Short mmCIF file of C-alpha atoms in Angstrom, two decimals:
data_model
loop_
_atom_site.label_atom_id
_atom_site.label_comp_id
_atom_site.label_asym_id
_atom_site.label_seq_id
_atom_site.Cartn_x
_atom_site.Cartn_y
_atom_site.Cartn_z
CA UNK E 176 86.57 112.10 148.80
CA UNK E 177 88.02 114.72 146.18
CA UNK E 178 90.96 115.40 148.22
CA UNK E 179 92.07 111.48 148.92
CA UNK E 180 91.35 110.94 145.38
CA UNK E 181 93.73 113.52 144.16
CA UNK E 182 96.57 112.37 147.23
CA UNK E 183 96.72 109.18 145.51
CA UNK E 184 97.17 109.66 141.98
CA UNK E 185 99.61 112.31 143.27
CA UNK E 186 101.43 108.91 145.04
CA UNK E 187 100.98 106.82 142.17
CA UNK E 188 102.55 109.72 139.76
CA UNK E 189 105.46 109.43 142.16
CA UNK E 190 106.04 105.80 142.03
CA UNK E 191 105.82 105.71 138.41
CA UNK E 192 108.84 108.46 138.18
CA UNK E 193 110.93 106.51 140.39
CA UNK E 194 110.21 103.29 138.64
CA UNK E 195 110.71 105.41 135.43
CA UNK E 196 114.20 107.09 136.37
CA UNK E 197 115.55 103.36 137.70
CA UNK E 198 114.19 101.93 134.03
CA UNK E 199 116.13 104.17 132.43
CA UNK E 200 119.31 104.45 134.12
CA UNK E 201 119.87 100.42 134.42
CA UNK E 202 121.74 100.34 131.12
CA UNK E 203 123.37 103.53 132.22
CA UNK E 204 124.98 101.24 135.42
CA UNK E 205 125.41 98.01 133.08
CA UNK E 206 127.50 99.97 131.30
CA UNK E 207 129.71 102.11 133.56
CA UNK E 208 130.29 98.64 135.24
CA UNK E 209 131.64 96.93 132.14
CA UNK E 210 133.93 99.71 132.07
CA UNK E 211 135.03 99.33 135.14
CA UNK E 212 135.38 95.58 134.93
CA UNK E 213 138.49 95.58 132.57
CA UNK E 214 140.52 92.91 132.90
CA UNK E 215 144.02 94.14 131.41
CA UNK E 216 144.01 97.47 133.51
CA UNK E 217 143.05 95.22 137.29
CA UNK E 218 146.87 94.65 138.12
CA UNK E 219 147.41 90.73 139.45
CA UNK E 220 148.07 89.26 142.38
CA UNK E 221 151.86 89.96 142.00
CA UNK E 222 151.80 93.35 142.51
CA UNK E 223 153.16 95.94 143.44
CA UNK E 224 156.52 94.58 141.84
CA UNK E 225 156.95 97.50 139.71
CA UNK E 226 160.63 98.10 140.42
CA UNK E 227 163.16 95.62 141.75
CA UNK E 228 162.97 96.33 145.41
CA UNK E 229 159.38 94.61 144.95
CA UNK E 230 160.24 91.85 142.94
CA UNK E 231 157.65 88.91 143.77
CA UNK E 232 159.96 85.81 144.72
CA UNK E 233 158.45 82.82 142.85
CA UNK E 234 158.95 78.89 143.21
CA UNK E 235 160.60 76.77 140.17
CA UNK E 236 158.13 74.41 137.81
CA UNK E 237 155.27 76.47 138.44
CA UNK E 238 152.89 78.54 136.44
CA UNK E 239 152.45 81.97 137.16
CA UNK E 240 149.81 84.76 134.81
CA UNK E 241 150.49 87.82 135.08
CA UNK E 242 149.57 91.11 133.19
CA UNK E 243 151.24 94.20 131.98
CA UNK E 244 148.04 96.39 133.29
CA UNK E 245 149.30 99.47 131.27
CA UNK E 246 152.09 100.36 128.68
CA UNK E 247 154.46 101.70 131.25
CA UNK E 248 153.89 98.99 133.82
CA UNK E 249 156.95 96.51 134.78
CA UNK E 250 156.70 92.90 136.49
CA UNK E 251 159.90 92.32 138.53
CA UNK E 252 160.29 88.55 139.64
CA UNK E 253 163.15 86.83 141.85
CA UNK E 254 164.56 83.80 140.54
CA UNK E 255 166.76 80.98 143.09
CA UNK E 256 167.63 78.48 140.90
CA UNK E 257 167.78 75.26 142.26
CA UNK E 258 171.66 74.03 142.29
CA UNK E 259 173.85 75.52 144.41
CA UNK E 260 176.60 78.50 143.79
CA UNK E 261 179.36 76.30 143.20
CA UNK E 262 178.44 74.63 140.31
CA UNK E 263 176.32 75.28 136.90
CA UNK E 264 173.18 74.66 135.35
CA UNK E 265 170.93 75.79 132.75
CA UNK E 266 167.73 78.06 133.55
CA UNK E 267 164.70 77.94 131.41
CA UNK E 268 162.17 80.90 131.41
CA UNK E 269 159.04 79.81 129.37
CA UNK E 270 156.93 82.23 128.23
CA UNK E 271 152.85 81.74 127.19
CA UNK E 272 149.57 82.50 126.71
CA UNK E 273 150.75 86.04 125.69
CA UNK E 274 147.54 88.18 124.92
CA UNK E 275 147.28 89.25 121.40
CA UNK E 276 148.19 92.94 122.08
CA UNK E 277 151.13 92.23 123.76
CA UNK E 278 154.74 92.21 122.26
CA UNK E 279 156.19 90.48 125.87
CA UNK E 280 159.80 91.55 126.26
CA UNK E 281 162.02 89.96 129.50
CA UNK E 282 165.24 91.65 130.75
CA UNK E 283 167.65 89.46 132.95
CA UNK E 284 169.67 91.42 135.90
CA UNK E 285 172.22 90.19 138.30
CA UNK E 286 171.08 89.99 142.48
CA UNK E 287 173.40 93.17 142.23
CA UNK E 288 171.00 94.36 139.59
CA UNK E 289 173.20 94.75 136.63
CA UNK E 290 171.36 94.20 133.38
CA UNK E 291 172.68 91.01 131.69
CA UNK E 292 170.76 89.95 128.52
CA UNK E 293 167.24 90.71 126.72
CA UNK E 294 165.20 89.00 124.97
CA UNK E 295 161.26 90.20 123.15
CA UNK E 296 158.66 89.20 120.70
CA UNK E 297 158.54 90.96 117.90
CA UNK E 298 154.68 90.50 117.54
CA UNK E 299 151.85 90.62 119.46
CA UNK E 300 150.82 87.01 121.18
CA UNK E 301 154.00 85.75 120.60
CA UNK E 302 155.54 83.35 123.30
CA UNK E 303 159.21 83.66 124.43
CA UNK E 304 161.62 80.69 125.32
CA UNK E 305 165.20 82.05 127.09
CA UNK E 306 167.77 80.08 128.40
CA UNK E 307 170.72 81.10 130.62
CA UNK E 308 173.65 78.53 132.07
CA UNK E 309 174.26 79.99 134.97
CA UNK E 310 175.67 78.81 138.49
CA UNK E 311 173.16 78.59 141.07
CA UNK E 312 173.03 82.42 142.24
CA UNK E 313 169.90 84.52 142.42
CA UNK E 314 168.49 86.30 139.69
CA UNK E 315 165.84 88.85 138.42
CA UNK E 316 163.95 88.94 135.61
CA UNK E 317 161.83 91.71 134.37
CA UNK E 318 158.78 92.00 132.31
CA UNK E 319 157.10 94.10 129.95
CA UNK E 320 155.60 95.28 126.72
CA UNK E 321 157.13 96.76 123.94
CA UNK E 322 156.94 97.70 120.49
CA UNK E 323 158.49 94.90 119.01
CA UNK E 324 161.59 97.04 117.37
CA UNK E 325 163.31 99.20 119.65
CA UNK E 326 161.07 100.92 122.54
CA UNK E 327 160.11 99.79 125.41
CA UNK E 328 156.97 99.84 127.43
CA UNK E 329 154.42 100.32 124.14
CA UNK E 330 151.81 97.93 124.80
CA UNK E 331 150.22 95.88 127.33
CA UNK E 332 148.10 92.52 127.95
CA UNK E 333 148.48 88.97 129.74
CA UNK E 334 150.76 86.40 130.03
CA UNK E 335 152.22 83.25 131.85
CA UNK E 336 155.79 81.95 132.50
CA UNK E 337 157.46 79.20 134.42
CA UNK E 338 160.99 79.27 135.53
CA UNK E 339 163.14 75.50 135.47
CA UNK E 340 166.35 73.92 136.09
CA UNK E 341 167.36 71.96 133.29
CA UNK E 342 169.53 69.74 134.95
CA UNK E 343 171.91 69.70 132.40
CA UNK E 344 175.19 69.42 134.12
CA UNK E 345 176.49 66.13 134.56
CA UNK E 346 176.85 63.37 137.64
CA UNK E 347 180.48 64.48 138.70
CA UNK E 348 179.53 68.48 139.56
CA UNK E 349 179.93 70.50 141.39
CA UNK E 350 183.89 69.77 140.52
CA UNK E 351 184.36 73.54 139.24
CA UNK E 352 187.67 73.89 141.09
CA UNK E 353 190.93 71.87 142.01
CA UNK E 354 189.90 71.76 145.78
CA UNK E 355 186.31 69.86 144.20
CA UNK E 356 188.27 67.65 141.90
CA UNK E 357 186.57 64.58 141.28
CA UNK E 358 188.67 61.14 141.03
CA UNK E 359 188.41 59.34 138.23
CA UNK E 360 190.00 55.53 137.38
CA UNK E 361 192.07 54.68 133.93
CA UNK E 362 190.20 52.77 131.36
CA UNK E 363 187.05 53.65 132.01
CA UNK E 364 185.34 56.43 129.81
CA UNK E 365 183.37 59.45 131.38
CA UNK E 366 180.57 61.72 130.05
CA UNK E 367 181.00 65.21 130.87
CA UNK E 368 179.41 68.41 130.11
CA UNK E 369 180.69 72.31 130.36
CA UNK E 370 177.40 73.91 130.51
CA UNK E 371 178.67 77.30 130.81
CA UNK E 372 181.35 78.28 128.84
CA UNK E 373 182.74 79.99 132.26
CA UNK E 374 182.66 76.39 133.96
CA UNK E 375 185.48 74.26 134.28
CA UNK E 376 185.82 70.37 134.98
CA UNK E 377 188.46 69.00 137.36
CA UNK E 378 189.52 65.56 137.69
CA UNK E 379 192.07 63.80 139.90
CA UNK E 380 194.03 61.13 138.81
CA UNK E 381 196.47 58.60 141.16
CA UNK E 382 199.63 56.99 139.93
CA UNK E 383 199.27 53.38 140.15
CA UNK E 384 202.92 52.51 140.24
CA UNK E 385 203.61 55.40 143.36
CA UNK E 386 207.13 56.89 142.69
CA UNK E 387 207.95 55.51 138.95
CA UNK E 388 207.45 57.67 135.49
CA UNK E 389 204.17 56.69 133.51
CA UNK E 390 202.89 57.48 130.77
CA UNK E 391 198.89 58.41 130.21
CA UNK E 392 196.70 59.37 126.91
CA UNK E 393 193.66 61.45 127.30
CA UNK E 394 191.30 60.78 124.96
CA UNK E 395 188.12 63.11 124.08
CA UNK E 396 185.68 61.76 121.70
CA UNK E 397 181.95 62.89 121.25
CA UNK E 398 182.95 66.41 121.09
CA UNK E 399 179.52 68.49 120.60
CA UNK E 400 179.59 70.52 117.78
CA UNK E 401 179.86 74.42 119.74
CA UNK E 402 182.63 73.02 122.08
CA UNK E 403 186.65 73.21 121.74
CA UNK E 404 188.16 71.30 124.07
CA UNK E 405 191.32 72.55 126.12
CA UNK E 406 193.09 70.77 129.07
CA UNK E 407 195.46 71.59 131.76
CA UNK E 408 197.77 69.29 134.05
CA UNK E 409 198.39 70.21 137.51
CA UNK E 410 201.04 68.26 139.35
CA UNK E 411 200.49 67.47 143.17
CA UNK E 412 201.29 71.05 144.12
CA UNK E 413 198.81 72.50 141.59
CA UNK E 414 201.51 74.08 139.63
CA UNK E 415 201.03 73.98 135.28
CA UNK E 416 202.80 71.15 133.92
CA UNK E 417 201.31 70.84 130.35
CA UNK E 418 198.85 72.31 127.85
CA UNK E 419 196.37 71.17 125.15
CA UNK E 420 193.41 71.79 123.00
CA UNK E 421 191.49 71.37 120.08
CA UNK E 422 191.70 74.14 117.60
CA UNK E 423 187.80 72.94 115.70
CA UNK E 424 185.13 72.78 117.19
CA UNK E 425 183.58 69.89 117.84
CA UNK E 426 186.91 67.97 117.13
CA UNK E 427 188.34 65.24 119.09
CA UNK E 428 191.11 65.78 121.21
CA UNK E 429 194.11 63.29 122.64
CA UNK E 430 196.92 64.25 124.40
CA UNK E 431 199.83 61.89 126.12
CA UNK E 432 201.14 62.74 128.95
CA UNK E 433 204.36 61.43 131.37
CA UNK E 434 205.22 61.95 134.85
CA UNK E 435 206.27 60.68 137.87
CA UNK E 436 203.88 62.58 140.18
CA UNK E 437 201.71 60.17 142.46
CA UNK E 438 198.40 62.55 142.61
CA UNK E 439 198.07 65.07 139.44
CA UNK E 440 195.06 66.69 138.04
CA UNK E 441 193.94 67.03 134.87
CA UNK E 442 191.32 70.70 134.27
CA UNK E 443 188.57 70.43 130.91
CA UNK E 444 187.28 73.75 129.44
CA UNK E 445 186.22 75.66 126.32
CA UNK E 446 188.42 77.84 125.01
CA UNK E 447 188.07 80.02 121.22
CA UNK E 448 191.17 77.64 119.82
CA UNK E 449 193.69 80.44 119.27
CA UNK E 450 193.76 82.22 122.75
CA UNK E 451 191.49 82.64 125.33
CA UNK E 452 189.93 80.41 127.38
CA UNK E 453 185.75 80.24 128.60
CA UNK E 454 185.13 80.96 125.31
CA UNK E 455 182.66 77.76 124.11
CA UNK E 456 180.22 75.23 125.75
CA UNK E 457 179.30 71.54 124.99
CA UNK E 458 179.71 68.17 126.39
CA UNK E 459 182.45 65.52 125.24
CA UNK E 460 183.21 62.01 126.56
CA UNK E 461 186.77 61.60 128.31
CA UNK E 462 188.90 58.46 128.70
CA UNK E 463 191.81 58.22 130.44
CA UNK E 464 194.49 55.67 129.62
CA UNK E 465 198.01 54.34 131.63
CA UNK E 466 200.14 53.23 128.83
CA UNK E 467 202.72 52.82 131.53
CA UNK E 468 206.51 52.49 131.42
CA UNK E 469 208.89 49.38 130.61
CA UNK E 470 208.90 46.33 132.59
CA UNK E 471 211.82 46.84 134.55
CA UNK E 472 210.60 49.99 137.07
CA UNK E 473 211.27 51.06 139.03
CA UNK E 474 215.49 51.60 137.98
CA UNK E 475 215.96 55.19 138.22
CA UNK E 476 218.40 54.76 140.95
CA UNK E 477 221.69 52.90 142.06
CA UNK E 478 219.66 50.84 145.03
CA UNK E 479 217.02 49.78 142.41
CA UNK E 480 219.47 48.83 139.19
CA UNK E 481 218.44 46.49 136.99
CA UNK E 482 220.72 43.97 137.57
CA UNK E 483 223.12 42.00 134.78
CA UNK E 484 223.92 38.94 136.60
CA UNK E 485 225.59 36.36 133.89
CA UNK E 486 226.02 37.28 130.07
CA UNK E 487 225.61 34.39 127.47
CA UNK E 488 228.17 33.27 125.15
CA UNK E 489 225.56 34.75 122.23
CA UNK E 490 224.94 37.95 124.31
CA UNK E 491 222.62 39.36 125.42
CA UNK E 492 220.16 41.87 124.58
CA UNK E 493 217.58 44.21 126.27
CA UNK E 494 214.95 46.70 126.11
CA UNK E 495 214.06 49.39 127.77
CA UNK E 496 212.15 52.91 127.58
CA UNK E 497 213.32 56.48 128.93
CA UNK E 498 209.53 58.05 129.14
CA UNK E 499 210.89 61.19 130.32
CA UNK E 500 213.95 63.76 129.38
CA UNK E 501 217.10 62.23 132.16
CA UNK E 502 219.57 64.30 131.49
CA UNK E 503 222.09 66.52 133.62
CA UNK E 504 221.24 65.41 137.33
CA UNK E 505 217.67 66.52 136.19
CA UNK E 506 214.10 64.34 138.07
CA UNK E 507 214.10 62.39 134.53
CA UNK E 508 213.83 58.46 133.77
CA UNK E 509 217.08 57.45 134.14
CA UNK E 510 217.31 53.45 133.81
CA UNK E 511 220.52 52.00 135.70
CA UNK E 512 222.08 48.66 135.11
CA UNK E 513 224.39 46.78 137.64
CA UNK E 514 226.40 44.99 135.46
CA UNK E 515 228.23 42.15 136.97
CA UNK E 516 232.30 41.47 136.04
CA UNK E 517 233.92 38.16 136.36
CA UNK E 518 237.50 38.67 136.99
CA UNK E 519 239.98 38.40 133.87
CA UNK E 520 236.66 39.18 132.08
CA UNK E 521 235.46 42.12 129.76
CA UNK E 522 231.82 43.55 129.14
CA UNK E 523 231.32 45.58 126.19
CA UNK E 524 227.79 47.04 125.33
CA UNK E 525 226.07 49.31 122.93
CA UNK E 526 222.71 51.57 123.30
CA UNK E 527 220.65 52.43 120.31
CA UNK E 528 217.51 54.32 120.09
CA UNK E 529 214.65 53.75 118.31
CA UNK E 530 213.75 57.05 117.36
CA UNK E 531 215.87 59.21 115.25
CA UNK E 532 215.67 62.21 117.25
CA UNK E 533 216.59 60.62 120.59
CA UNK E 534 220.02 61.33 121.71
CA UNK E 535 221.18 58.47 124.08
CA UNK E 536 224.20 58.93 126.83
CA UNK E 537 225.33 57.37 130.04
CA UNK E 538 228.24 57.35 132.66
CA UNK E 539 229.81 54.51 134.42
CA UNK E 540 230.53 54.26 137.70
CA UNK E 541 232.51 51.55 139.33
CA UNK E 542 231.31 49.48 142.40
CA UNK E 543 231.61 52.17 145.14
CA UNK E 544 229.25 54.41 143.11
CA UNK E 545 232.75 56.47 141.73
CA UNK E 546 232.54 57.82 138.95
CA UNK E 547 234.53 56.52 136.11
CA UNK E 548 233.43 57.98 132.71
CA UNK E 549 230.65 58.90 129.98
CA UNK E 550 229.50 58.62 126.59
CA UNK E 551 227.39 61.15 124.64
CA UNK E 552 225.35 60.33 121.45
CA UNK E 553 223.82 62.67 119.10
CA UNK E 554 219.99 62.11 117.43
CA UNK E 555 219.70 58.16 116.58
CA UNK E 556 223.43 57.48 116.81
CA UNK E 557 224.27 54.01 119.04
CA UNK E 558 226.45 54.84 121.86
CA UNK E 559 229.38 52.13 123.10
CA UNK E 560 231.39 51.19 126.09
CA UNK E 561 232.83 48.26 127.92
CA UNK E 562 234.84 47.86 131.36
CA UNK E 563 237.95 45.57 131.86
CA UNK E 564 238.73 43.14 134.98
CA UNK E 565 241.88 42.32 136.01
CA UNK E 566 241.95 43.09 139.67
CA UNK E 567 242.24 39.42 140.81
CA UNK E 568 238.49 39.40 142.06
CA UNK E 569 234.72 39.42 140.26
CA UNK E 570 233.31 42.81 140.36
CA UNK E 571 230.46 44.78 139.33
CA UNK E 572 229.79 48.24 137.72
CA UNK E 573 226.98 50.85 137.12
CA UNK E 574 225.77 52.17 134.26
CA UNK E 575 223.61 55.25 134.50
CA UNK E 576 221.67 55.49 130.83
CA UNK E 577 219.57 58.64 130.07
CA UNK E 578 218.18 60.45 126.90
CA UNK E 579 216.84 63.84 125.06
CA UNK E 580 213.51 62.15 124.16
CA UNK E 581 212.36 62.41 120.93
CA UNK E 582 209.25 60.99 119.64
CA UNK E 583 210.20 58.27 121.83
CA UNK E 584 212.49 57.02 124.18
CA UNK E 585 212.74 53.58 123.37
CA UNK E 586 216.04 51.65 123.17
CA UNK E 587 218.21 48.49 122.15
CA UNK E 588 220.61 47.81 124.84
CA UNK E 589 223.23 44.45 124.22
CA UNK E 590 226.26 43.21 125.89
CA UNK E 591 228.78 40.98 125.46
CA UNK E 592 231.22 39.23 127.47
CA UNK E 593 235.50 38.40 125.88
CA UNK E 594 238.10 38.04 127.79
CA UNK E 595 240.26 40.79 129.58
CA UNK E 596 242.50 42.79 128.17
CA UNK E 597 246.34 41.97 129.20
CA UNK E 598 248.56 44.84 129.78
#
């Protein structure tokens, strides 16, 4: 009895040991697994995307938290944006819920990985909101925690972002290029929008009287305040045919413009206002205007003269407009008359412009298209002439009238009808 006795306090001894050594260590355990529950140090889902190579790809509008597990740690993220390569856009990274002990710091890099802009809190908790016009090319953007001042990778904690397209381009891109031109129709007025100052806007334009001189004002109004406006004009074969811009920024802009081209294009940027152009961004409002020629196109040639058929006893007097430089066989607006000649009759005439600097002159020819003579002017000055008929038959004559345009080429033409000289 002595010996079972002793066996089972010996057993009961044991048990209480065991149940001893567990009481005391519990805490012991608690605690080693609070330390090893830490939520900062677990890395998230994202990783590894420590280096570019690994950057996690992630889908626009959405919310993503993410943590900087230690001071050295970096989150790489790929960014598509949502428009295409050939046009523009802006891209908004949105940064939040930024743990108190983190000073979050982004760094934007190319696809080709070249480091193109920073941005970081400079205290702990702090959100960040970057945004990047950009054409519709992949990016990457890397985060991570820094002291707030100049070194990088000096603290750690959580965070979220989301990634968006703004939309902020407007309804005619992608028109980037003169192959994307968008057309456009006169009178109506357009909102457009350089988002990058790297973008340009291309319109196409069609001359509604095919084959004749016109003349057009472009008009920009609602000029935002960051954006100096400068145009180009393309003719049909894309060459440079004039140049314009704005020299304040935000002010409005209007430029008149004459050709004869039947398709020309007309090229909006931003430009610094003394030199160089993709140099500012904004959005304006463009109107395009045909102020057109005179009444009588199209005249610029001998088949379609404007024709003089009877001259009253009071005279007879005309107007007429020269929109464009016609001078020395040159592609200008020359306006021809076909002057009718009653025989035993004489036709004199005079030309007068209406601007001061506009020199007038013209040449005659007879009714076989011969030349016969000219008449030269200088700035303002009214130019004269007059043909005689004594052949024995009615006749007609030519007379090819062109101009150094001034401020304008408007003009006074008048005839007058006597009878022939005798000689």
């Amino acid at each position: 009895m002595k010996n079972k006795k002793n066996t089972y306090l010996e057993k009961s001894k044991n048990q209480f040991s065991l149940l001893t050594i567990l009481f005391l260590a519990l805490p012991f355990l608690v605690l080693s697994c609070d330390i090893i529950i830490d939520p900062i140090s677990t890395a998230d889902q994202y990783e590894p995307n420590n280096q570019r190579s690994e950057a996690y790809a992630i889908a626009l509008n959405t919310k993503y938290s993410a943590k900087i597990s230690e001071n050295t740690d970096d989150d790489w993220f790929k960014i598509s944006p949502s428009h295409g390569s050939d046009t523009y856009d802006k891209v908004l990274i949105s940064v939040t819920d930024v743990s108190a002990d983190l000073k979050i710091r982004l760094e934007l890099y190319s696809s080709d990985g070249v480091s193109l802009d920073k941005l970081g809190a400079t205290t702990g908790g702090q959100g960040l909101t970057y945004t990047i016009a950009t054409p519709g090319v992949e990016y990457y953007v890397r985060f991570s925690g820094w002291d707030g001042i100049a070194y990088d990778h000096s603290s750690k904690g959580s965070y979220s972002f989301t990634v968006s397209n703004l939309d902020a381009n407007d309804e005619f891109a992608p028109n980037h290029t003169i192959e994307t031109a968008k057309s456009l129709v006169f009178g109506n007025s357009y909102n457009g929008v350089i988002v990058s100052k790297h973008e340009d806007d291309y319109y196409k334009f069609t001359n509604p009287t095919p084959g004749v001189w016109n003349s057009y004002t472009f008009g920009f109004t609602n000029i935002s305040d960051d954006l100096k406006v400068r145009i180009y004009l393309y003719g049909a074969n894309k060459s440079v045919l004039r140049v314009a811009g704005a020299t304040t920024a935000g002010a409005d802009l209007s430029y008149t413009f004459v050709s004869k081209e039947d398709e020309f294009y007309l090229q909006v940027l931003g430009w610094d206002g003394i030199a160089y152009d993709h140099s500012s961004s904004g959005s304006y409002t463009l109107t395009p205007v045909v102020n057109g020629n005179d009444d009588n196109e199209p005249d610029d040639t001998f088949e379609q003269a404007r024709e003089i058929t009877s001259i009253p006893s009071s005279g007879l007097t005309l107007t007429g407009t020269i929109l464009a430089t016609a001078a020395n066989n040159n592609d200008g607006d020359y306006e021809f008359f076909k002057v009718s000649l009653a025989n035993n009759k004489k036709v004199l005439w005079s030309v007068t412009p209406k601007a001061s600097n506009t020199e007038l002159h013209f040449r005659v020819y007879d009714a076989n298209k011969e030349y016969l003579g000219k008449a030269d002017g200088s700035d303002g000055q009214t130019i004269t002439g007059s043909m005689n008929n004594t052949s024995g038959s009615d006749s007609f004559f030519y007379i090819e009238l062109g101009a150094f345009v001034g401020d304008n080429g408007h003009y006074t033409i008048s005839f007058t009808e006597t009878d022939a000289d005798v000689r």
